[in-house]
Coordinates of C-alpha atoms in Angstrom, one line a residue:
X1 CA 10.3 26.5 10.9
X2 CA 9.4 22.9 11.7
X3 CA 11.9 21.1 13.9
X4 CA 12.9 17.6 13.0
X5 CA 12.3 14.8 15.5
X6 CA 14.0 11.5 14.7
X7 CA 11.8 9.6 17.3
X8 CA 8.5 10.6 15.7
X9 CA 9.9 10.2 12.2
X10 CA 11.0 6.6 13.0
X11 CA 7.7 5.9 14.7
X12 CA 6.0 7.0 11.5
X13 CA 8.5 5.1 9.3
X14 CA 7.8 1.8 11.1
X15 CA 4.0 2.2 11.2
X16 CA 3.3 0.7 7.6
X17 CA 5.8 -2.0 8.2
X18 CA 4.2 -3.1 11.5
X19 CA 0.6 -3.1 10.3
X20 CA -0.3 -6.4 8.5
X21 CA -3.0 -4.9 6.3
X22 CA -0.7 -2.1 5.1
X23 CA 2.1 -4.5 4.4
X24 CA -0.1 -7.0 2.5
X25 CA -1.5 -4.2 0.3
X26 CA 1.9 -2.7 -0.3
X27 CA 3.4 -6.0 -1.3
X28 CA 0.4 -6.9 -3.6
X29 CA 0.4 -3.6 -5.3
X30 CA 4.2 -3.5 -5.7
X31 CA 4.1 -7.0 -7.3
X32 CA 1.3 -5.9 -9.6
X33 CA 3.1 -2.7 -10.7
X34 CA 6.3 -4.5 -11.2
X35 CA 4.6 -7.2 -13.3
X36 CA 3.3 -4.6 -15.7
X37 CA 6.7 -3.6 -17.2
X38 CA 8.6 -0.4 -17.4
X39 CA 6.4 1.7 -19.7
X40 CA 4.0 2.6 -16.9
X41 CA 6.2 2.0 -13.9
X42 CA 7.0 5.5 -12.9
X43 CA 3.5 7.0 -13.5
X44 CA 1.9 4.3 -11.2
X45 CA 4.5 5.0 -8.4
X46 CA 3.9 8.8 -8.8
X47 CA 0.1 8.3 -8.6
X48 CA 0.5 6.2 -5.5
X49 CA 2.8 8.9 -3.9
X50 CA 0.3 11.7 -4.6
X51 CA -2.6 9.6 -3.4
X52 CA -0.9 8.9 0.0
X53 CA -0.6 12.7 0.6
X54 CA -4.2 13.1 -0.5
X55 CA -5.2 10.4 2.0
X56 CA -3.2 12.2 4.8
X57 CA -5.0 15.4 4.0
X58 CA -8.5 13.8 3.9
X59 CA -7.7 12.0 7.2
X60 CA -6.5 15.2 8.9
X61 CA -9.4 17.4 7.8
X62 CA -12.4 15.0 7.6
X63 CA -11.3 11.9 9.5
X64 CA -13.8 9.5 8.0
X65 CA -14.6 6.5 10.3
X66 CA -14.7 3.6 7.9
X67 CA -13.6 0.1 8.6
X68 CA -10.2 0.6 7.0
X69 CA -8.7 -2.8 7.9
X70 CA -11.5 -4.6 6.0
X71 CA -11.2 -2.3 3.0
X72 CA -7.4 -2.6 2.9
X73 CA -7.5 -6.4 3.3
X74 CA -10.1 -6.7 0.5
X75 CA -8.0 -4.5 -1.8
X76 CA -4.9 -6.6 -1.0
X77 CA -6.8 -9.8 -1.8
X78 CA -8.1 -8.3 -5.1
X79 CA -4.7 -7.0 -6.1
X80 CA -3.0 -10.3 -5.3
X81 CA -5.5 -12.2 -7.4
X82 CA -4.8 -9.9 -10.4
X83 CA -1.1 -10.7 -10.1
X84 CA -1.9 -14.4 -10.0
X85 CA -4.0 -14.1 -13.2
X86 CA -1.2 -12.2 -15.0
X87 CA -3.1 -10.3 -17.6
X88 CA -1.6 -8.8 -20.8
X89 CA 0.5 -5.9 -19.6
X90 CA 0.0 -3.8 -22.7
X91 CA -3.8 -3.8 -22.3
X92 CA -5.3 -0.3 -21.7
X93 CA -7.9 -1.8 -19.4
X94 CA -5.2 -3.4 -17.2
X95 CA -3.2 -0.2 -17.1
X96 CA -6.3 1.7 -16.1
X97 CA -6.9 -0.9 -13.3
X98 CA -3.3 -0.5 -12.1
X99 CA -3.7 3.3 -12.0
X100 CA -7.0 3.0 -10.1
X101 CA -5.6 0.6 -7.7
X102 CA -2.5 2.8 -7.1
X103 CA -4.8 5.8 -6.4
X104 CA -7.2 3.8 -4.2
X105 CA -4.4 2.1 -2.3
X106 CA -2.5 5.4 -1.7
X107 CA -5.6 7.2 -0.4
X108 CA -6.8 4.3 1.8
X109 CA -3.2 3.8 3.3
X110 CA -3.1 7.6 3.9
X111 CA -6.5 7.4 5.6
X112 CA -5.5 4.6 7.8
X113 CA -2.2 6.2 8.9
X114 CA -2.3 8.7 11.7
X115 CA -0.1 9.2 14.8
X116 CA -1.3 9.0 18.3
X117 CA -2.4 12.5 19.3
X118 CA -1.2 13.5 22.8
X119 CA -2.3 16.8 24.1
X120 CA 0.5 19.4 24.2
X121 CA 2.5 18.0 21.4
X122 CA 3.6 20.4 18.7
X123 CA 2.5 20.2 15.1
X124 CA 6.1 19.3 14.2
X125 CA 5.8 15.9 15.8
X126 CA 2.7 15.2 13.8
X127 CA 4.4 16.3 10.6
X128 CA 7.5 14.3 11.4
X129 CA 5.4 11.1 11.9
X130 CA 3.5 11.7 8.6
X131 CA 6.8 12.3 6.8
X132 CA 8.2 9.0 8.1
X133 CA 5.0 7.1 7.2
X134 CA 4.9 8.6 3.7
X135 CA 8.6 7.8 3.1
X136 CA 8.1 4.2 4.3
X137 CA 5.0 3.7 2.2
X138 CA 6.7 5.0 -0.9
X139 CA 10.1 3.3 -0.4
X140 CA 8.5 0.0 0.3
X141 CA 6.4 0.2 -2.8
X142 CA 9.3 1.3 -4.9
X143 CA 11.8 -1.3 -3.7
X144 CA 9.4 -4.2 -4.0
X145 CA 8.2 -3.0 -7.4
X146 CA 11.7 -2.7 -8.7
X147 CA 12.5 -6.2 -7.5
X148 CA 9.3 -7.7 -8.9
X149 CA 10.0 -5.9 -12.2
X150 CA 13.5 -7.5 -12.4
X151 CA 12.2 -11.0 -11.7
X152 CA 8.9 -10.7 -13.5
X153 CA 9.9 -13.0 -16.4
X154 CA 12.0 -15.4 -14.3
X155 CA 10.5 -18.9 -14.5
X156 CA 7.7 -17.4 -16.7
X157 CA 6.5 -15.2 -13.9
X158 CA 5.8 -18.0 -11.5
X159 CA 7.8 -16.5 -8.6
X160 CA 5.6 -13.4 -8.5
X161 CA 2.5 -15.5 -8.8
X162 CA 3.5 -17.7 -5.9
X163 CA 4.4 -14.7 -3.7
X164 CA 1.1 -13.1 -4.6
X165 CA -0.8 -16.3 -3.8
X166 CA 0.8 -16.2 -0.3
X167 CA -0.4 -12.6 0.1
X168 CA -3.9 -13.5 -1.1
X169 CA -4.1 -16.5 1.3
X170 CA -2.9 -14.3 4.2
X171 CA -5.4 -11.6 3.4
X172 CA -8.2 -14.3 3.1
X173 CA -7.2 -15.8 6.5
X174 CA -7.2 -12.4 8.2
X175 CA -10.5 -11.4 6.5
X176 CA -12.1 -14.6 7.7
X177 CA -10.9 -14.1 11.3
X178 CA -11.9 -10.5 11.1
X179 CA -15.4 -11.2 9.9
X180 CA -15.9 -14.1 12.3
X181 CA -15.0 -11.9 15.2
X182 CA -17.3 -9.2 13.9
X183 CA -20.3 -11.5 14.0
X184 CA -19.8 -12.3 17.7

């Protein structure tokens, strides 16, 4: 039986909320899902939730060493730009793009989320951290997507587009700084 540790759970829970690239991607994806309407709302959230677990599993067993920050920021920028353009929500192409972005975002966020491994800690602490991170990722996406769904037609969708432009600008600034430091 796995024992519950509130400290490790809370540490995992705060991880996505303290990492700027995670937060930007979560906000951009949630705005994009909420903008699409209710017909595909639950399936996209479910795809994201499953993809996060798949990302955790891939990270645990294979631990690929990619530049996750660069990929997450690029995906946040792309997702935010799609919200700004506000495509037709009933288009099958857009729904396919939302599904692919949900899966890709979930896997990449799962890949970039891992606790600090200290020798001698039990597996329970590791699983408590992952449970907290998964819950935070899913709750953040769900809450922001619900809010964006409720205000998606307010002022002809301008509120979501402005919020998304801030996310895109932030991602672009961080990408620029990241790439300028990489060239030094």
